[in-house]
PDB file of C-alpha atoms in Angstrom:
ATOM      1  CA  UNK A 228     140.113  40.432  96.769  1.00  0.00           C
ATOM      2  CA  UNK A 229     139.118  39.081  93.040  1.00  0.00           C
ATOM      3  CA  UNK A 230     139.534  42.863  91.774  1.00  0.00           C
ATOM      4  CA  UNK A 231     143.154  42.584  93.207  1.00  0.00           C
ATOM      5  CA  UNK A 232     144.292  39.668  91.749  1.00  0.00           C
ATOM      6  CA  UNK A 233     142.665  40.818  88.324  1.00  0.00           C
ATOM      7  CA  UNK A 234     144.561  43.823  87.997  1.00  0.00           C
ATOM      8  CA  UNK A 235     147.788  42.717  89.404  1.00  0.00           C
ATOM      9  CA  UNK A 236     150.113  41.841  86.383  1.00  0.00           C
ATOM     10  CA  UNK A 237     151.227  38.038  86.136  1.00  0.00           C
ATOM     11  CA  UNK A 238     154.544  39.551  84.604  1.00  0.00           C
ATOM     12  CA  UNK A 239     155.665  42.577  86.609  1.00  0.00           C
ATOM     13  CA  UNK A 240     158.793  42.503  85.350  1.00  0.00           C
ATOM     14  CA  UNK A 241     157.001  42.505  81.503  1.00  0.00           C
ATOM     15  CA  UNK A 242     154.578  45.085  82.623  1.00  0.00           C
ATOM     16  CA  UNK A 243     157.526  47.404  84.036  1.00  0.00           C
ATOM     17  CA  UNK A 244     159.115  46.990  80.779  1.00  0.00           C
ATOM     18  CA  UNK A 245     155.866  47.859  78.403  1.00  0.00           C
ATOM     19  CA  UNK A 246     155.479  51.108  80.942  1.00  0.00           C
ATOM     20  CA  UNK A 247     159.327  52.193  80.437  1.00  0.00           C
ATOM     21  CA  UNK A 248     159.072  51.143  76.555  1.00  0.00           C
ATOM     22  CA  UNK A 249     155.944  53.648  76.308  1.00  0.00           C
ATOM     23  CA  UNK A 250     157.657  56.240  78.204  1.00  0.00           C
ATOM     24  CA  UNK A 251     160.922  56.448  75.788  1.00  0.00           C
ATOM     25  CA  UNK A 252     157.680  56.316  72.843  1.00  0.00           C
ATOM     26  CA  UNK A 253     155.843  59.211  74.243  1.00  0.00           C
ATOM     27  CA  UNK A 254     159.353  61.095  74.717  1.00  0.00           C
ATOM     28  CA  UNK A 255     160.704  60.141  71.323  1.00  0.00           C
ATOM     29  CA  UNK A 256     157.427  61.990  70.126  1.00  0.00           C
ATOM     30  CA  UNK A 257     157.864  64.441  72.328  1.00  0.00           C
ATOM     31  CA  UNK A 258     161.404  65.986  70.848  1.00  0.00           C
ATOM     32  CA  UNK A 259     160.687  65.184  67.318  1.00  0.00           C
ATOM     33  CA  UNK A 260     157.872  67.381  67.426  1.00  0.00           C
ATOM     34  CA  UNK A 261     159.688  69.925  68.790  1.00  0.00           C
ATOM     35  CA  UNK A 262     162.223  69.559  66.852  1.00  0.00           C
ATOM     36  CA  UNK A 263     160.178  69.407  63.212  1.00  0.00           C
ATOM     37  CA  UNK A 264     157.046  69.923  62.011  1.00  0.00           C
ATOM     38  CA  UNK A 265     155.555  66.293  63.002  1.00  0.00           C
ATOM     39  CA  UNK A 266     153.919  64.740  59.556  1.00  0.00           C
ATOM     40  CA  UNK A 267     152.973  60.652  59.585  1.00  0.00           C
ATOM     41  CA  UNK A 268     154.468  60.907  55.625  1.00  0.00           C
ATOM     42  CA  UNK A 269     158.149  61.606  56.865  1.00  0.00           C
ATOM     43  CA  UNK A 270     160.466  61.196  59.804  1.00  0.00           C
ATOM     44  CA  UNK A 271     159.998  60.018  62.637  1.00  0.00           C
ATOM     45  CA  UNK A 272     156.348  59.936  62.202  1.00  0.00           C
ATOM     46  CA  UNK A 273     156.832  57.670  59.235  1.00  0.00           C
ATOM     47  CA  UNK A 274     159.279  55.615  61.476  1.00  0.00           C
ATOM     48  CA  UNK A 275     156.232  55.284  63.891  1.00  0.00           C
ATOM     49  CA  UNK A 276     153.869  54.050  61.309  1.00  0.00           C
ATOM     50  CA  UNK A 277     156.617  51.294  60.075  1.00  0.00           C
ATOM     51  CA  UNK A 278     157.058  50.369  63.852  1.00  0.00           C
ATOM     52  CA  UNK A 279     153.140  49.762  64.538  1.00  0.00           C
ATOM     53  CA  UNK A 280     152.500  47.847  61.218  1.00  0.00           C
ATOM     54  CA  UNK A 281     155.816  45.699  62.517  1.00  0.00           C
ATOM     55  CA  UNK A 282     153.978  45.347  65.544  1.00  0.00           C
ATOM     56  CA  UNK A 283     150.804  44.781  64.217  1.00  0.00           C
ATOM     57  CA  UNK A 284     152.368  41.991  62.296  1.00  0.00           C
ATOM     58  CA  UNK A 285     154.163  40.440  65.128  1.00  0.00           C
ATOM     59  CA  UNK A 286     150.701  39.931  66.368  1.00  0.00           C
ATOM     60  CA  UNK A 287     148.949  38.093  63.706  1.00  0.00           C
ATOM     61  CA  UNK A 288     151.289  35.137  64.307  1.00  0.00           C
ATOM     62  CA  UNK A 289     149.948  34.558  67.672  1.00  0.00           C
ATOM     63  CA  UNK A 290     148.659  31.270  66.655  1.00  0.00           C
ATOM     64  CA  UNK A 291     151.452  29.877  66.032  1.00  0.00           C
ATOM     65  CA  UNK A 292     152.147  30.053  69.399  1.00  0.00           C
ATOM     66  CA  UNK A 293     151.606  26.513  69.697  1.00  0.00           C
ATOM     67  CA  UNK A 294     154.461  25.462  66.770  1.00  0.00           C
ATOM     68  CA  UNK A 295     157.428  23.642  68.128  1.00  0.00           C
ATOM     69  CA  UNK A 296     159.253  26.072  66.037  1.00  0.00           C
ATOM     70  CA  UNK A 297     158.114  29.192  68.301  1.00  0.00           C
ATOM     71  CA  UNK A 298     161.088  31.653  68.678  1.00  0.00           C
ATOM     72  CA  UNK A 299     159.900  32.791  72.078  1.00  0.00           C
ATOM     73  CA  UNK A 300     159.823  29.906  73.931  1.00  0.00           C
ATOM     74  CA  UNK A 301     156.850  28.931  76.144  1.00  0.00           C
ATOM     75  CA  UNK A 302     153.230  29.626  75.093  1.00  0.00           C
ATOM     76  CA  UNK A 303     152.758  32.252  78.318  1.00  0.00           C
ATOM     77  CA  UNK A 304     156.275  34.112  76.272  1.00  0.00           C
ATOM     78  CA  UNK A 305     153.917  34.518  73.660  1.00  0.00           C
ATOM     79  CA  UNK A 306     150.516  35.760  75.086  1.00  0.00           C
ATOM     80  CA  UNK A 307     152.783  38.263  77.530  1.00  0.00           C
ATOM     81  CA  UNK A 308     154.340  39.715  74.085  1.00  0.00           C
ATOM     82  CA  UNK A 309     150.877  39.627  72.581  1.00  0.00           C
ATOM     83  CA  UNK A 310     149.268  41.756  75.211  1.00  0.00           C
ATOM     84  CA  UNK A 311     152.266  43.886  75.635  1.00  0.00           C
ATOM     85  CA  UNK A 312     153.150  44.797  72.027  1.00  0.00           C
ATOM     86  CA  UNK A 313     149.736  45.319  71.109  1.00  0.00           C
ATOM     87  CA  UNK A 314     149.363  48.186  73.173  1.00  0.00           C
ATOM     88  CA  UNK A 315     152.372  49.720  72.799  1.00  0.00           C
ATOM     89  CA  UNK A 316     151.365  48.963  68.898  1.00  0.00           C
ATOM     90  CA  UNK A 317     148.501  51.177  69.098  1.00  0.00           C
ATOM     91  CA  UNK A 318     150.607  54.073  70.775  1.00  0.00           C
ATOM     92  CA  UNK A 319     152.571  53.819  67.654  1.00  0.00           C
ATOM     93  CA  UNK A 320     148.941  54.521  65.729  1.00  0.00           C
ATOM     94  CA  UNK A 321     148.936  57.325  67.854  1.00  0.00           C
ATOM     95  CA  UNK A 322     152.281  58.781  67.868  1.00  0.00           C
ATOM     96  CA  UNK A 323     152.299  58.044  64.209  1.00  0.00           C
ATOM     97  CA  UNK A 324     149.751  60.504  63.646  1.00  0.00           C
ATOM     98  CA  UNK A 325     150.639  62.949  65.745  1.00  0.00           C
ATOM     99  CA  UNK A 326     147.617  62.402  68.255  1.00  0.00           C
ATOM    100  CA  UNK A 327     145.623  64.063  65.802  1.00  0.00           C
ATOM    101  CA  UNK A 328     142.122  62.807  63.789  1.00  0.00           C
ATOM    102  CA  UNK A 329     142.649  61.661  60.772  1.00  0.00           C
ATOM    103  CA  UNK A 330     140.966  63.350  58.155  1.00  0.00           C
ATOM    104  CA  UNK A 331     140.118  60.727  55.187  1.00  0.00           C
ATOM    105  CA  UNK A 332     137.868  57.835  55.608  1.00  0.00           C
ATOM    106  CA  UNK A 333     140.741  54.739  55.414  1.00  0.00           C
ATOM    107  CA  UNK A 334     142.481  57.077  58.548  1.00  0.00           C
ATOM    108  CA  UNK A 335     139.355  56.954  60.402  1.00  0.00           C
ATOM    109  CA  UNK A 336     138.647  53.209  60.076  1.00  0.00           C
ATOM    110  CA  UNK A 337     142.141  52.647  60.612  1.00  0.00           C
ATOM    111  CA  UNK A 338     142.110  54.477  63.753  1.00  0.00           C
ATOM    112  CA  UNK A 339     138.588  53.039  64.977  1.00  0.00           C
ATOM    113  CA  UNK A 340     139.681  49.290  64.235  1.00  0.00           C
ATOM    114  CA  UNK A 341     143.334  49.692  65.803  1.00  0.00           C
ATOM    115  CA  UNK A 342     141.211  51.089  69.468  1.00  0.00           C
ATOM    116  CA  UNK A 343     138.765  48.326  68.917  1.00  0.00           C
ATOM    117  CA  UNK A 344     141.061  45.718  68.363  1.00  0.00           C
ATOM    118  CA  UNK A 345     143.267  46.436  71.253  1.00  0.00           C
ATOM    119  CA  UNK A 346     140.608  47.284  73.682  1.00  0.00           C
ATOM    120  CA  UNK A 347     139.008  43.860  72.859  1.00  0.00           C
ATOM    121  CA  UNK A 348     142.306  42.186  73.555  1.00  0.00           C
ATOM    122  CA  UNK A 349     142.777  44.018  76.829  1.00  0.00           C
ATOM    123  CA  UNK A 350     139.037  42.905  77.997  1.00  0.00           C
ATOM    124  CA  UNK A 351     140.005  39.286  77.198  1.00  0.00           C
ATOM    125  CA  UNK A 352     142.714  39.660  79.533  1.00  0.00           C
ATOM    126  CA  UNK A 353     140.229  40.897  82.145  1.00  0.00           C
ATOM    127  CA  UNK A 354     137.827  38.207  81.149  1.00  0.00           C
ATOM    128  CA  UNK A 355     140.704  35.177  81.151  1.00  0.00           C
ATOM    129  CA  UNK A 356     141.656  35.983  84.953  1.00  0.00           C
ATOM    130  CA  UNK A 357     137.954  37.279  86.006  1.00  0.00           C
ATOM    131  CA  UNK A 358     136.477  33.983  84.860  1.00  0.00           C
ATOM    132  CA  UNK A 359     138.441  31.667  86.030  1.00  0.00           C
ATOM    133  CA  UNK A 360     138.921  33.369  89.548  1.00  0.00           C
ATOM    134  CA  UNK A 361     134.890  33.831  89.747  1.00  0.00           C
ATOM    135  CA  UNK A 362     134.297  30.161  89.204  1.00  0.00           C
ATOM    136  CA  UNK A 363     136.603  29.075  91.816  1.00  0.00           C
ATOM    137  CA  UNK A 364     135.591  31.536  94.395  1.00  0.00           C
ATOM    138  CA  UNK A 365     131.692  31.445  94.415  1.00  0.00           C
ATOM    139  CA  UNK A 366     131.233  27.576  93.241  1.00  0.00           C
ATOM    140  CA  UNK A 367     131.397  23.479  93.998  1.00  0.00           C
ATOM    141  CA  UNK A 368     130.569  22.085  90.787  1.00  0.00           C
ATOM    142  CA  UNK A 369     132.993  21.798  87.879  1.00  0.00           C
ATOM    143  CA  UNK A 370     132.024  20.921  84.322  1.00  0.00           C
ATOM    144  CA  UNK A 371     133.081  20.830  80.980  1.00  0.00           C
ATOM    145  CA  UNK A 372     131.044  23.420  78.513  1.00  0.00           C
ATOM    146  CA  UNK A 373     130.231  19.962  75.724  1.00  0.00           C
ATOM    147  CA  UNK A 374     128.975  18.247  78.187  1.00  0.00           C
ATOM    148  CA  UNK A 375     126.582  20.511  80.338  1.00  0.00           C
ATOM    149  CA  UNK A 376     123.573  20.494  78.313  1.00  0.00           C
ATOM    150  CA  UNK A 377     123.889  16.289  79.060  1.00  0.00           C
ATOM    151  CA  UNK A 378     124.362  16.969  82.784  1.00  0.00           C
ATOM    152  CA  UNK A 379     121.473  19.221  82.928  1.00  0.00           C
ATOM    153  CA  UNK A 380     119.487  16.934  81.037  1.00  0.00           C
ATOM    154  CA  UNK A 381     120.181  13.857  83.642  1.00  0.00           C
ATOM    155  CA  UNK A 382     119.688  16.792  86.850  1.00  0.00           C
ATOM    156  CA  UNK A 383     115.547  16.651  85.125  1.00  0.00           C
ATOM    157  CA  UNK A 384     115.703  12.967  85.202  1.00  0.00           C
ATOM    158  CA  UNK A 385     116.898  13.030  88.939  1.00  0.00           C
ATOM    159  CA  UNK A 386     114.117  16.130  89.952  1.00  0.00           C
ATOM    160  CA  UNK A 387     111.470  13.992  87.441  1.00  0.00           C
ATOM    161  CA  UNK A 388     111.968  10.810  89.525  1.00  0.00           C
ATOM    162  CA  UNK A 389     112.261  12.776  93.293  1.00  0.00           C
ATOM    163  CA  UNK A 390     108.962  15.051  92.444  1.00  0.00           C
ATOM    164  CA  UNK A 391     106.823  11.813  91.455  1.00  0.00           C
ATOM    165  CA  UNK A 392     104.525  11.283  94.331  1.00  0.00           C
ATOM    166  CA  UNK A 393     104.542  14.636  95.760  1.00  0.00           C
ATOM    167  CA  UNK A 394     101.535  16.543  97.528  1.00  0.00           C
ATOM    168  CA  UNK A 395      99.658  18.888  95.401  1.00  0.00           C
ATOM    169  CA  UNK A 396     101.803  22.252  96.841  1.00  0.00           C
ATOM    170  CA  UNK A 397     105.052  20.476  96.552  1.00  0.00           C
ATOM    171  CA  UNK A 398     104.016  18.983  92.844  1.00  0.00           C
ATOM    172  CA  UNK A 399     102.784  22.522  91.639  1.00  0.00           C
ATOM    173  CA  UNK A 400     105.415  24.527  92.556  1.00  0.00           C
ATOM    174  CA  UNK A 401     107.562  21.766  90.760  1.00  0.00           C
ATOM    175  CA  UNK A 402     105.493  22.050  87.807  1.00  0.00           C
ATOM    176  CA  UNK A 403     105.276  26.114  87.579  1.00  0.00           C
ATOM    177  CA  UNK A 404     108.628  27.438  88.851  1.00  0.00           C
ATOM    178  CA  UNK A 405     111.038  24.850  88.858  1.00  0.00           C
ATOM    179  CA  UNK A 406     110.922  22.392  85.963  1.00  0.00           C
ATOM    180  CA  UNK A 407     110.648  24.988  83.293  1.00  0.00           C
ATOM    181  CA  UNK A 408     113.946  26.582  84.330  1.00  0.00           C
ATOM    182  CA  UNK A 409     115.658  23.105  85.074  1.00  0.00           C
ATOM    183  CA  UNK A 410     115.076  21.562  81.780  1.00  0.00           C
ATOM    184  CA  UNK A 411     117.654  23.641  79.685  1.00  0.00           C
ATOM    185  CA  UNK A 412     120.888  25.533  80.541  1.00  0.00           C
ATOM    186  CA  UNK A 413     120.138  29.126  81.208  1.00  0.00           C
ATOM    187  CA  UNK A 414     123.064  31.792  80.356  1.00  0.00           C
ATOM    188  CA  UNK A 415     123.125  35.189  82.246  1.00  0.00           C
ATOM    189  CA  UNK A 416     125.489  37.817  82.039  1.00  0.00           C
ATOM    190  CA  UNK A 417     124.455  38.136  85.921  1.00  0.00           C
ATOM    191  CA  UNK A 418     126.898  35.618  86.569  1.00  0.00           C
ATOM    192  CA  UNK A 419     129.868  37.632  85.660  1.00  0.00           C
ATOM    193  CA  UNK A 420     129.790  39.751  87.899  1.00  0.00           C
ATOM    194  CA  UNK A 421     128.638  37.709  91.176  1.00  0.00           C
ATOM    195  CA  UNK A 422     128.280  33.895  90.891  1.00  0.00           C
ATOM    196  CA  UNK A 423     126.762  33.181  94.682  1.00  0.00           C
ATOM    197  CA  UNK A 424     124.545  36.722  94.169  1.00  0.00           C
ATOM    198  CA  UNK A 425     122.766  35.007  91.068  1.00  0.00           C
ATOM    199  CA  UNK A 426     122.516  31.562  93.206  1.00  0.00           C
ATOM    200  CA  UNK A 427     121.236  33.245  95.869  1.00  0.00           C
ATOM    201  CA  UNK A 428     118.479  35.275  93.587  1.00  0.00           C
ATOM    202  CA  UNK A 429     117.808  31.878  92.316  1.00  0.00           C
ATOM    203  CA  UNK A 430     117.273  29.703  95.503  1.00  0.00           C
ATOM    204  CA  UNK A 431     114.512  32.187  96.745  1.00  0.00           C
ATOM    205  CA  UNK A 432     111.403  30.574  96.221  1.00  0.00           C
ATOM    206  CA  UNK A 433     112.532  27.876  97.766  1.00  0.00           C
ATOM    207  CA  UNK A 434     113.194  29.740 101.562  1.00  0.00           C
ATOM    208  CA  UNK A 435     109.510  30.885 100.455  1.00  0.00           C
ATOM    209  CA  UNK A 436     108.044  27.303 100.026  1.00  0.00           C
ATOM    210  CA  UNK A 437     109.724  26.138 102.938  1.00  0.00           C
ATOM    211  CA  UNK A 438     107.339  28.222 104.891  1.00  0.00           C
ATOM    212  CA  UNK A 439     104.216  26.472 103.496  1.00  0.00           C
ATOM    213  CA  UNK A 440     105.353  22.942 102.444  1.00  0.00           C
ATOM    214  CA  UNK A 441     103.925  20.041 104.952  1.00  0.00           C
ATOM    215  CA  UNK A 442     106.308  18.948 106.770  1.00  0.00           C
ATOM    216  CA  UNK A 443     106.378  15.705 105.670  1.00  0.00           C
ATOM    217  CA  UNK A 444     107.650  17.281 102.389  1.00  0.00           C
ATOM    218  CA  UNK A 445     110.129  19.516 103.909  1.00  0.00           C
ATOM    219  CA  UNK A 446     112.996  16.488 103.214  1.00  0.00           C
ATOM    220  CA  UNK A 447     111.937  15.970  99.458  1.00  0.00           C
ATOM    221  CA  UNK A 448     112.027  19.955  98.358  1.00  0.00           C
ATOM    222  CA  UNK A 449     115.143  20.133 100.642  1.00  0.00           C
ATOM    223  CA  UNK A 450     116.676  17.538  98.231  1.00  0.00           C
ATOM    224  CA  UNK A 451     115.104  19.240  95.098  1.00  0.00           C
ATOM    225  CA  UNK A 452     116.898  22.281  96.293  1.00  0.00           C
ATOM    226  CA  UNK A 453     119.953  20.336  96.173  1.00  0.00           C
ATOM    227  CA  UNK A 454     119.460  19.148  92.775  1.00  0.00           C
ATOM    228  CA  UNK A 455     118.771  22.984  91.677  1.00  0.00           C
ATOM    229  CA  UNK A 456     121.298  24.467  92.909  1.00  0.00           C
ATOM    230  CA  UNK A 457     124.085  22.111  91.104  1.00  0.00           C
ATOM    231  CA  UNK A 458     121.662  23.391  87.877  1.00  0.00           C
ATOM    232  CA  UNK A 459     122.332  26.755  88.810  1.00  0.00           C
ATOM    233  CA  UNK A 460     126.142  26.091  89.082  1.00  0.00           C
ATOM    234  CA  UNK A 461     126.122  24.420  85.691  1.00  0.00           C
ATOM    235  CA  UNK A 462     124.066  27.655  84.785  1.00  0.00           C
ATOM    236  CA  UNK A 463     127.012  29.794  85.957  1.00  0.00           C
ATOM    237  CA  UNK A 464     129.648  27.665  83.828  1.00  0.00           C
ATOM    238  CA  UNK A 465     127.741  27.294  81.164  1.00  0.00           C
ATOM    239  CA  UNK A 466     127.357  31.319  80.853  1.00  0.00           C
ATOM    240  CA  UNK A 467     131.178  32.492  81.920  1.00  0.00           C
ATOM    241  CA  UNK A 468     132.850  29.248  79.544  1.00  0.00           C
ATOM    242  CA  UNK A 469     130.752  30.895  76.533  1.00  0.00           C
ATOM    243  CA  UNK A 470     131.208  33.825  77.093  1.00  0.00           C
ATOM    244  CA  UNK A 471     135.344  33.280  77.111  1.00  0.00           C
ATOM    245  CA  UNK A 472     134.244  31.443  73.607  1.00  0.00           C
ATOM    246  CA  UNK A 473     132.633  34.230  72.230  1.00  0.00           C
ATOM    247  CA  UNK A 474     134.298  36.948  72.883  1.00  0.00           C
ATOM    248  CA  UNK A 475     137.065  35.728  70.152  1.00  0.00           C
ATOM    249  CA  UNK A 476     134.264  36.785  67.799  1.00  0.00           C
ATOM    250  CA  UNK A 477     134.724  40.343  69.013  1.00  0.00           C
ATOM    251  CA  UNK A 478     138.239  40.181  68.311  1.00  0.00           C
ATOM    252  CA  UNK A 479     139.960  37.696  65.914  1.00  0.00           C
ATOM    253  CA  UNK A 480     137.181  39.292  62.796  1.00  0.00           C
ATOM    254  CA  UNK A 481     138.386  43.241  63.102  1.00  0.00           C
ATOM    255  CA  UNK A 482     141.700  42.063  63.891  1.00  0.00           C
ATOM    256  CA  UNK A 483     142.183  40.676  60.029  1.00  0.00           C
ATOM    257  CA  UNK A 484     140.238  43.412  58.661  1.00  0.00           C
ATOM    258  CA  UNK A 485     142.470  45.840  60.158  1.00  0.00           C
ATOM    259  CA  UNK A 486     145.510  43.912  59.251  1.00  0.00           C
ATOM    260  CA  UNK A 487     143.470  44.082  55.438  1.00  0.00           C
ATOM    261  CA  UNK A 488     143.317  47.483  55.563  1.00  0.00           C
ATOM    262  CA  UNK A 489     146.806  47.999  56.976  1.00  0.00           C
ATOM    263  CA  UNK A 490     148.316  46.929  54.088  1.00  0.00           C
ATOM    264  CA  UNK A 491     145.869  48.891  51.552  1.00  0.00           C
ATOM    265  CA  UNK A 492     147.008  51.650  53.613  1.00  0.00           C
ATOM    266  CA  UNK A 493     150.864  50.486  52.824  1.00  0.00           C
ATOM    267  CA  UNK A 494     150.387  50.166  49.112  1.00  0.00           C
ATOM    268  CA  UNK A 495     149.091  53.375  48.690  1.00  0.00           C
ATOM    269  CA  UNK A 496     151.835  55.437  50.895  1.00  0.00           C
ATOM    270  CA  UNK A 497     154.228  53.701  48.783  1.00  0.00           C
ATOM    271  CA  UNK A 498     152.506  53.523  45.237  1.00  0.00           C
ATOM    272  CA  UNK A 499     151.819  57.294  45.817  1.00  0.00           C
TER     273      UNK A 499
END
């Protein structure tokens, strides 16, 4: 069900158009090559390279997305034309050099960084609907990312103040597999893939002591269980909120080197 509502476009209507807007691309290409000898220093193949470096400027103003003065209207206009162009940008890449390898060293890093950078933007698409959809599926706790290290920190004052008078059992199973786990946030990449899987994993010794816990301490890990699993929760926001956070890092840095080297790349075709 998730997997559906991941892949299916928010836009149709923009996706349709990206899809027909690649097709006249591809066909463009297509009947110049046929036509010519297909060079990226000439032609339509410099007419390609002009129309991905427009592109590729287009989306370095992204943040300004958020200016009053944005020509596109609403800030979902914006990240719809950011996704969209950028890929049909790096067809451009393509088309402008003739699907081919390039043969220098500037080709090849332009080449690397333009895949890189749009891959990166297409698996923080994934990642912005996956996320969101995965939190709201699998759990019952919400929480900001500032403030869960503070909210994990008061869950060890609640398990501290529950666990004090415990039986030996319940008290060293508190001590040995539950307290050092509870007293930080733990990230896992395990999350991202299934929240309730990970709980589930996690809750396991617990079914286990249940089996050798006197029963007049069956109510007090019951409620410890309670208190851990709202840690594991926090667990699983804490890990899927950072890792929306970081993966700018894998995309904002090569996206201004290759807009660097783009324009090293411009001097020289026209200095030369």
């Amino acid at each position: 069900m998730r997997f559906s509502q991941v892949l299916r476009p928010k836009e149709p209507g923009n996706a349709r158009a990206a899809g027909a807007a690649s097709a006249v691309l591809v066909v463009a290409f297509v009947a110049g090559a046929a036509a010519w000898p297909w060079s990226p220093k000439r032609g339509l193949g410099l007419a390609f390279g002009f129309l991905a470096t427009a592109l590729f400027i287009f989306e370095m103003l992204y943040p300004f997305r958020r200016s009053k003065a944005r020509p596109l209207g609403t800030a979902k206009s914006w990240a719809q034309a950011h996704v969209y162009l950028g890929t049909l940008a790096l067809l451009a890449v393509l088309i402008h050099g003739g699907f081919r390898l390039p043969r220098g060293g500037l080709g090849w890093a332009l080449l690397l960084l333009s895949l890189w950078t749009t891959a990166s933007g297409l698996i923080g698409v994934w990642l912005q609907k996956w996320i969101p959809a995965a939190l709201a599926e699998g759990l019952h706790v919400e929480a900001l990312y500032e403030r869960i290290p503070a909210l994990v920190g008061q869950l060890v004052a609640e398990a501290d103040t529950l666990m004090a008078g415990a039986d030996e059992v319940a008290e060293r199973f508190y001590r040995t597999e539950v307290r050092p786990s509870l007293g930080r946030p733990n990230p896992s990449w395990g999350f991202l893939l299934d929240v309730r899987a990970s709980r589930d994993r996690a809750l396991e010794p617990f079914r286990r002591m249940a089996e050798f816990v006197d029963p007049a301490e069956k109510g007090r890990i019951d409620d410890l269980m309670s208190i851990y699993t709202e840690k594991i929760e926090l667990d699983a926001h804490y890990s899927l909120q950072g890792i929306l956070r970081r993966w700018l890092v894998l995309h904002v840095p090569t996206a201004g080197l290759l807009m660097g080297l783009l324009a090293v790349h411009v001097f020289a075709w026209a200095w030369y």
